[in-house]
PDB file of C-alpha atoms and ligand atoms in Angstrom:
ATOM      1  CA  MET A 272       0.000   0.000   0.000  1.00 51.00           C
ATOM      2  CA  ALA A 273       1.302   3.408  -0.924  1.00 51.00           C
ATOM      3  CA  ALA A 274       1.992   5.839   1.887  1.00 45.00           C
ATOM      4  CA  ARG A 275      -0.632   8.546   2.104  1.00 46.00           C
ATOM      5  CA  PRO A 276       0.828  12.027   1.673  1.00 47.00           C
ATOM      6  CA  LYS A 277       0.587  14.248   4.708  1.00 47.00           C
ATOM      7  CA  GLU A 278      -2.223  16.729   4.259  1.00 55.00           C
ATOM      8  CA  GLY A 279      -1.553  20.390   3.784  1.00 70.00           C
ATOM      9  CA  SER A 280       2.108  20.443   2.751  1.00 68.00           C
ATOM     10  CA  PRO A 281       4.031  19.647  -0.437  1.00 74.00           C
ATOM     11  CA  VAL A 282       5.142  16.031  -0.696  1.00 66.00           C
ATOM     12  CA  ARG A 283       7.419  15.791  -3.707  1.00 65.00           C
ATOM     13  CA  PRO A 284      11.093  16.686  -3.839  1.00 63.00           C
ATOM     14  CA  ALA A 285      11.988  19.804  -5.806  1.00 61.00           C
ATOM     15  CA  GLY A 286      12.818  19.430  -9.475  1.00 68.00           C
ATOM     16  CA  SER A 287      10.646  16.391 -10.090  1.00 78.00           C
ATOM     17  CA  ARG A 288       7.409  18.086 -10.980  1.00 89.00           C
ATOM     18  CA  GLN A 289       5.726  18.379 -14.355  1.00 93.00           C
ATOM     19  CA  VAL A 290       2.470  19.883 -15.518  1.00 96.00           C
ATOM     20  CA  VAL A 291      -0.129  17.121 -15.265  1.00 96.00           C
ATOM     21  CA  HIS A 292      -2.712  16.699 -17.992  1.00 97.00           C
ATOM     22  CA  PHE A 293      -6.382  15.795 -18.003  1.00 97.00           C
ATOM     23  CA  PRO A 294      -7.698  13.257 -16.949  1.00 97.00           C
ATOM     24  CA  ASP A 295      -5.276  13.034 -13.990  1.00 97.00           C
ATOM     25  CA  PRO A 296      -7.557  12.746 -10.913  1.00 97.00           C
ATOM     26  CA  VAL A 297      -5.564  15.375  -8.977  1.00 98.00           C
ATOM     27  CA  LEU A 298      -7.151  17.973 -11.285  1.00 98.00           C
ATOM     28  CA  ARG A 299     -10.603  17.023  -9.985  1.00 98.00           C
ATOM     29  CA  ARG A 300      -9.779  17.112  -6.284  1.00 98.00           C
ATOM     30  CA  LYS A 301     -10.688  20.050  -4.057  1.00 98.00           C
ATOM     31  CA  ALA A 302      -7.303  21.347  -2.936  1.00 98.00           C
ATOM     32  CA  LEU A 303      -6.368  21.681   0.755  1.00 98.00           C
ATOM     33  CA  PRO A 304      -5.476  24.974   2.455  1.00 98.00           C
ATOM     34  CA  VAL A 305      -1.776  25.588   3.071  1.00 98.00           C
ATOM     35  CA  ARG A 306      -1.061  25.252   6.794  1.00 97.00           C
ATOM     36  CA  SER A 307       1.997  27.423   6.922  1.00 97.00           C
ATOM     37  CA  VAL A 308       3.949  29.334   4.295  1.00 98.00           C
ATOM     38  CA  ASP A 309       7.328  27.690   4.813  1.00 97.00           C
ATOM     39  CA  GLU A 310      10.378  26.770   2.727  1.00 97.00           C
ATOM     40  CA  SER A 311       8.649  23.759   1.156  1.00 97.00           C
ATOM     41  CA  VAL A 312       5.823  26.017  -0.049  1.00 98.00           C
ATOM     42  CA  ARG A 313       8.291  28.587  -1.384  1.00 98.00           C
ATOM     43  CA  SER A 314      10.248  25.945  -3.309  1.00 96.00           C
ATOM     44  CA  LEU A 315       6.995  24.553  -4.732  1.00 97.00           C
ATOM     45  CA  VAL A 316       6.079  28.061  -5.877  1.00 98.00           C
ATOM     46  CA  ASP A 317       9.547  28.494  -7.467  1.00 97.00           C
ATOM     47  CA  GLU A 318       8.957  25.381  -9.500  1.00 97.00           C
ATOM     48  CA  MET A 319       5.462  26.462 -10.451  1.00 98.00           C
ATOM     49  CA  PHE A 320       6.874  29.741 -11.820  1.00 97.00           C
ATOM     50  CA  ARG A 321       9.517  27.791 -13.732  1.00 96.00           C
ATOM     51  CA  LEU A 322       6.961  25.423 -15.293  1.00 96.00           C
ATOM     52  CA  MET A 323       4.564  28.268 -16.080  1.00 96.00           C
ATOM     53  CA  ASP A 324       7.367  30.082 -17.938  1.00 94.00           C
ATOM     54  CA  GLU A 325       8.513  26.934 -19.716  1.00 94.00           C
ATOM     55  CA  GLU A 326       5.018  26.271 -21.015  1.00 94.00           C
ATOM     56  CA  ASP A 327       4.247  29.905 -21.721  1.00 92.00           C
ATOM     57  CA  GLY A 328       1.256  30.067 -19.391  1.00 95.00           C
ATOM     58  CA  ALA A 329      -0.417  33.087 -17.820  1.00 96.00           C
ATOM     59  CA  GLY A 330      -1.068  31.144 -14.638  1.00 98.00           C
ATOM     60  CA  LEU A 331      -0.553  27.769 -13.003  1.00 98.00           C
ATOM     61  CA  ALA A 332      -2.246  26.151  -9.998  1.00 98.00           C
ATOM     62  CA  ALA A 333      -0.630  23.669  -7.597  1.00 98.00           C
ATOM     63  CA  PRO A 334      -2.959  20.777  -8.559  1.00 98.00           C
ATOM     64  CA  GLN A 335      -1.574  21.158 -12.087  1.00 98.00           C
ATOM     65  CA  VAL A 336       1.838  20.097 -10.792  1.00 98.00           C
ATOM     66  CA  GLY A 337       0.337  17.262  -8.759  1.00 97.00           C
ATOM     67  CA  GLU A 338       0.032  19.100  -5.419  1.00 97.00           C
ATOM     68  CA  SER A 339      -3.495  19.330  -4.068  1.00 98.00           C
ATOM     69  CA  LEU A 340      -2.856  22.625  -2.276  1.00 98.00           C
ATOM     70  CA  ARG A 341      -4.553  26.030  -2.472  1.00 98.00           C
ATOM     71  CA  ILE A 342      -1.770  27.870  -4.289  1.00 98.00           C
ATOM     72  CA  PHE A 343      -1.533  29.419  -7.731  1.00 98.00           C
ATOM     73  CA  VAL A 344       0.904  31.649  -9.568  1.00 98.00           C
ATOM     74  CA  THR A 345       0.285  34.151 -12.353  1.00 98.00           C
ATOM     75  CA  GLY A 346       2.392  36.262 -14.666  1.00 96.00           C
ATOM     76  CA  THR A 347       2.660  37.172 -18.277  1.00 91.00           C
ATOM     77  CA  THR A 348       4.160  40.275 -19.785  1.00 81.00           C
ATOM     78  CA  GLU A 349       2.010  39.885 -22.860  1.00 79.00           C
ATOM     79  CA  ARG A 350      -1.213  40.957 -21.206  1.00 85.00           C
ATOM     80  CA  GLY A 351       0.044  42.851 -18.207  1.00 86.00           C
ATOM     81  CA  VAL A 352      -0.575  40.148 -15.601  1.00 94.00           C
ATOM     82  CA  PRO A 353       1.818  40.675 -12.671  1.00 95.00           C
ATOM     83  CA  ARG A 354       4.124  37.887 -11.557  1.00 96.00           C
ATOM     84  CA  ARG A 355       2.687  36.839  -8.226  1.00 98.00           C
ATOM     85  CA  ALA A 356       1.893  33.891  -5.970  1.00 98.00           C
ATOM     86  CA  TYR A 357      -1.487  33.530  -4.259  1.00 98.00           C
ATOM     87  CA  ILE A 358      -1.741  31.224  -1.257  1.00 98.00           C
ATOM     88  CA  ASN A 359      -5.139  30.224   0.231  1.00 98.00           C
ATOM     89  CA  PRO A 360      -6.907  32.729  -2.051  1.00 98.00           C
ATOM     90  CA  VAL A 361     -10.487  33.902  -1.564  1.00 98.00           C
ATOM     91  CA  LEU A 362     -12.303  35.424  -4.556  1.00 98.00           C
ATOM     92  CA  GLU A 363     -15.204  37.836  -4.715  1.00 98.00           C
ATOM     93  CA  LEU A 364     -16.750  38.361  -8.132  1.00 98.00           C
ATOM     94  CA  SER A 365     -18.845  41.193  -9.500  1.00 97.00           C
ATOM     95  CA  GLY A 366     -19.730  43.017 -12.676  1.00 92.00           C
ATOM     96  CA  ASP A 367     -21.165  41.785 -15.942  1.00 96.00           C
ATOM     97  CA  PHE A 368     -20.295  38.469 -17.485  1.00 97.00           C
ATOM     98  CA  GLU A 369     -17.996  38.376 -20.472  1.00 97.00           C
ATOM     99  CA  SER A 370     -17.069  35.505 -22.790  1.00 96.00           C
ATOM    100  CA  MET A 371     -13.480  34.976 -23.810  1.00 96.00           C
ATOM    101  CA  GLU A 372     -11.564  32.085 -25.302  1.00 95.00           C
ATOM    102  CA  GLU A 373      -9.360  30.283 -22.772  1.00 96.00           C
ATOM    103  CA  GLY A 374      -6.825  27.515 -22.874  1.00 96.00           C
ATOM    104  CA  CYS A 375      -5.276  25.476 -20.056  1.00 98.00           C
ATOM    105  CA  LEU A 376      -1.813  23.947 -19.642  1.00 97.00           C
ATOM    106  CA  SER A 377      -3.488  20.757 -18.374  1.00 98.00           C
ATOM    107  CA  LEU A 378      -5.668  20.554 -21.500  1.00 97.00           C
ATOM    108  CA  PRO A 379      -3.217  20.824 -24.413  1.00 94.00           C
ATOM    109  CA  ASP A 380      -4.751  21.707 -27.790  1.00 91.00           C
ATOM    110  CA  ILE A 381      -8.104  22.570 -26.231  1.00 96.00           C
ATOM    111  CA  ARG A 382      -9.560  26.053 -26.284  1.00 95.00           C
ATOM    112  CA  GLY A 383     -13.049  27.253 -25.694  1.00 95.00           C
ATOM    113  CA  SER A 384     -15.137  30.236 -24.807  1.00 95.00           C
ATOM    114  CA  VAL A 385     -15.775  30.682 -21.069  1.00 96.00           C
ATOM    115  CA  ARG A 386     -18.178  33.195 -19.495  1.00 96.00           C
ATOM    116  CA  ARG A 387     -16.909  34.881 -16.344  1.00 98.00           C
ATOM    117  CA  PRO A 388     -17.654  38.006 -14.303  1.00 98.00           C
ATOM    118  CA  VAL A 389     -15.423  40.895 -15.390  1.00 98.00           C
ATOM    119  CA  THR A 390     -14.384  42.109 -11.941  1.00 98.00           C
ATOM    120  CA  ALA A 391     -12.744  40.171  -9.136  1.00 98.00           C
ATOM    121  CA  THR A 392     -11.308  40.979  -5.735  1.00 98.00           C
ATOM    122  CA  ILE A 393      -8.817  38.497  -4.376  1.00 98.00           C
ATOM    123  CA  ARG A 394      -7.531  38.070  -0.826  1.00 98.00           C
ATOM    124  CA  ALA A 395      -4.565  35.763  -0.342  1.00 98.00           C
ATOM    125  CA  LEU A 396      -1.286  35.194   1.496  1.00 98.00           C
ATOM    126  CA  ASP A 397       2.013  36.120  -0.121  1.00 98.00           C
ATOM    127  CA  LEU A 398       5.268  34.147   0.117  1.00 98.00           C
ATOM    128  CA  ASP A 399       5.990  35.690   3.522  1.00 97.00           C
ATOM    129  CA  GLY A 400       2.608  34.606   4.821  1.00 98.00           C
ATOM    130  CA  ASN A 401       1.228  38.151   4.803  1.00 98.00           C
ATOM    131  CA  GLU A 402      -2.307  38.802   3.656  1.00 98.00           C
ATOM    132  CA  PHE A 403      -2.924  41.107   0.693  1.00 98.00           C
ATOM    133  CA  THR A 404      -5.927  42.169  -1.371  1.00 98.00           C
ATOM    134  CA  GLU A 405      -6.155  43.133  -5.060  1.00 98.00           C
ATOM    135  CA  THR A 406      -9.001  44.094  -7.373  1.00 98.00           C
ATOM    136  CA  SER A 407      -8.958  43.841 -11.156  1.00 97.00           C
ATOM    137  CA  SER A 408     -11.344  44.240 -14.075  1.00 96.00           C
ATOM    138  CA  GLU A 409      -8.656  43.314 -16.586  1.00 94.00           C
ATOM    139  CA  PHE A 410      -7.440  40.027 -18.027  1.00 95.00           C
ATOM    140  CA  GLN A 411      -5.819  39.426 -14.628  1.00 96.00           C
ATOM    141  CA  ALA A 412      -9.309  38.932 -13.099  1.00 97.00           C
ATOM    142  CA  ARG A 413      -9.987  36.164 -15.599  1.00 97.00           C
ATOM    143  CA  VAL A 414      -6.664  34.446 -14.832  1.00 98.00           C
ATOM    144  CA  TRP A 415      -7.497  34.508 -11.094  1.00 98.00           C
ATOM    145  CA  GLN A 416     -10.850  32.869 -11.759  1.00 98.00           C
ATOM    146  CA  HIS A 417      -9.374  30.225 -14.063  1.00 98.00           C
ATOM    147  CA  GLU A 418      -6.660  29.326 -11.528  1.00 98.00           C
ATOM    148  CA  PHE A 419      -9.053  29.467  -8.578  1.00 98.00           C
ATOM    149  CA  ASP A 420     -11.307  26.976 -10.398  1.00 98.00           C
ATOM    150  CA  HIS A 421      -8.360  24.549 -10.425  1.00 98.00           C
ATOM    151  CA  LEU A 422      -8.321  24.662  -6.608  1.00 98.00           C
ATOM    152  CA  GLU A 423     -11.973  23.565  -6.664  1.00 98.00           C
ATOM    153  CA  GLY A 424     -11.351  20.769  -9.168  1.00 98.00           C
ATOM    154  CA  VAL A 425     -13.099  22.704 -11.941  1.00 98.00           C
ATOM    155  CA  LEU A 426     -11.749  22.865 -15.513  1.00 98.00           C
ATOM    156  CA  ILE A 427     -12.639  25.036 -18.502  1.00 98.00           C
ATOM    157  CA  ILE A 428     -14.318  22.046 -20.190  1.00 97.00           C
ATOM    158  CA  ASP A 429     -16.952  22.264 -17.410  1.00 97.00           C
ATOM    159  CA  LYS A 430     -17.693  25.886 -18.257  1.00 96.00           C
ATOM    160  CA  MET A 431     -17.511  25.928 -22.054  1.00 95.00           C
ATOM    161  CA  SER A 432     -20.556  26.411 -24.220  1.00 90.00           C
ATOM    162  CA  PRO A 433     -22.204  23.123 -25.301  1.00 90.00           C
ATOM    163  CA  LEU A 434     -21.028  23.792 -28.843  1.00 92.00           C
ATOM    164  CA  ASP A 435     -17.390  24.229 -27.766  1.00 94.00           C
ATOM    165  CA  ARG A 436     -17.624  21.118 -25.636  1.00 93.00           C
ATOM    166  CA  LEU A 437     -18.743  19.171 -28.669  1.00 94.00           C
ATOM    167  CA  ARG A 438     -15.907  20.645 -30.680  1.00 95.00           C
ATOM    168  CA  VAL A 439     -13.234  19.494 -28.180  1.00 96.00           C
ATOM    169  CA  ARG A 440     -14.640  15.997 -27.662  1.00 95.00           C
ATOM    170  CA  ARG A 441     -12.077  14.431 -29.939  1.00 95.00           C
ATOM    171  CA  ALA A 442      -9.133  16.192 -28.250  1.00 96.00           C
ATOM    172  CA  LEU A 443     -10.395  15.030 -24.834  1.00 96.00           C
ATOM    173  CA  LYS A 444     -10.610  11.460 -26.083  1.00 96.00           C
ATOM    174  CA  ASP A 445      -7.032  11.719 -27.339  1.00 96.00           C
ATOM    175  CA  LEU A 446      -5.852  12.955 -23.922  1.00 96.00           C
ATOM    176  CA  LYS A 447      -7.587  10.037 -22.206  1.00 96.00           C
ATOM    177  CA  ALA A 448      -6.001   7.611 -24.668  1.00 96.00           C
ATOM    178  CA  ALA A 449      -2.564   9.163 -24.070  1.00 94.00           C
ATOM    179  CA  ALA A 450      -3.039   8.720 -20.307  1.00 94.00           C
ATOM    180  CA  ASP A 451      -4.050   5.079 -20.785  1.00 93.00           C
ATOM    181  CA  GLU A 452      -0.942   4.456 -22.858  1.00 91.00           C
ATOM    182  CA  GLY A 453       1.275   6.037 -20.242  1.00 83.00           C
ATOM    183  CA  ARG A 454      -0.081   3.729 -17.561  1.00 73.00           C
TER     184      ARG A 454
HETATM  185 ZN1  LIG B 651      -5.855  25.748 -16.347  1.00 84.70          ZN
END
């Protein structure tokens, strides 16, 4: 029997992580709050930044690197999203809904239109364990919502229009087949 990972702190050694793809079950789990912002959390975040950069993402959540913890990172110069880590984030949404095409590093080759509120306020801990609050009505607010969904086990395929979902059916099947082959 495999040892159960201790809840609430990173379990894998640094340098071994990769972005996990659908249908890995970790992507469907509700992530656990971080108990304390310590060195292991900071080294996990370092690796998340590295993988996000490598794969050219605008954001990356801990479940996407196999850690079921409430952490995500953001950052892309292209659309003015600051480089930042959010630990145990809480989101408050407001404003009108807007549709925009999104992709996800855990769903390669899949894009679809997702409707989200335009404005978000986020409260989270930084890498020193200090609480901070930000509000955005820009692309940043959409990235927060996308990454926050990952902490709840929610993916863009759950939020796409029925037509888009139909369109990506084949790509999803291919991802499942790739996972079966890797087993
Ligand atoms: Zn994603």
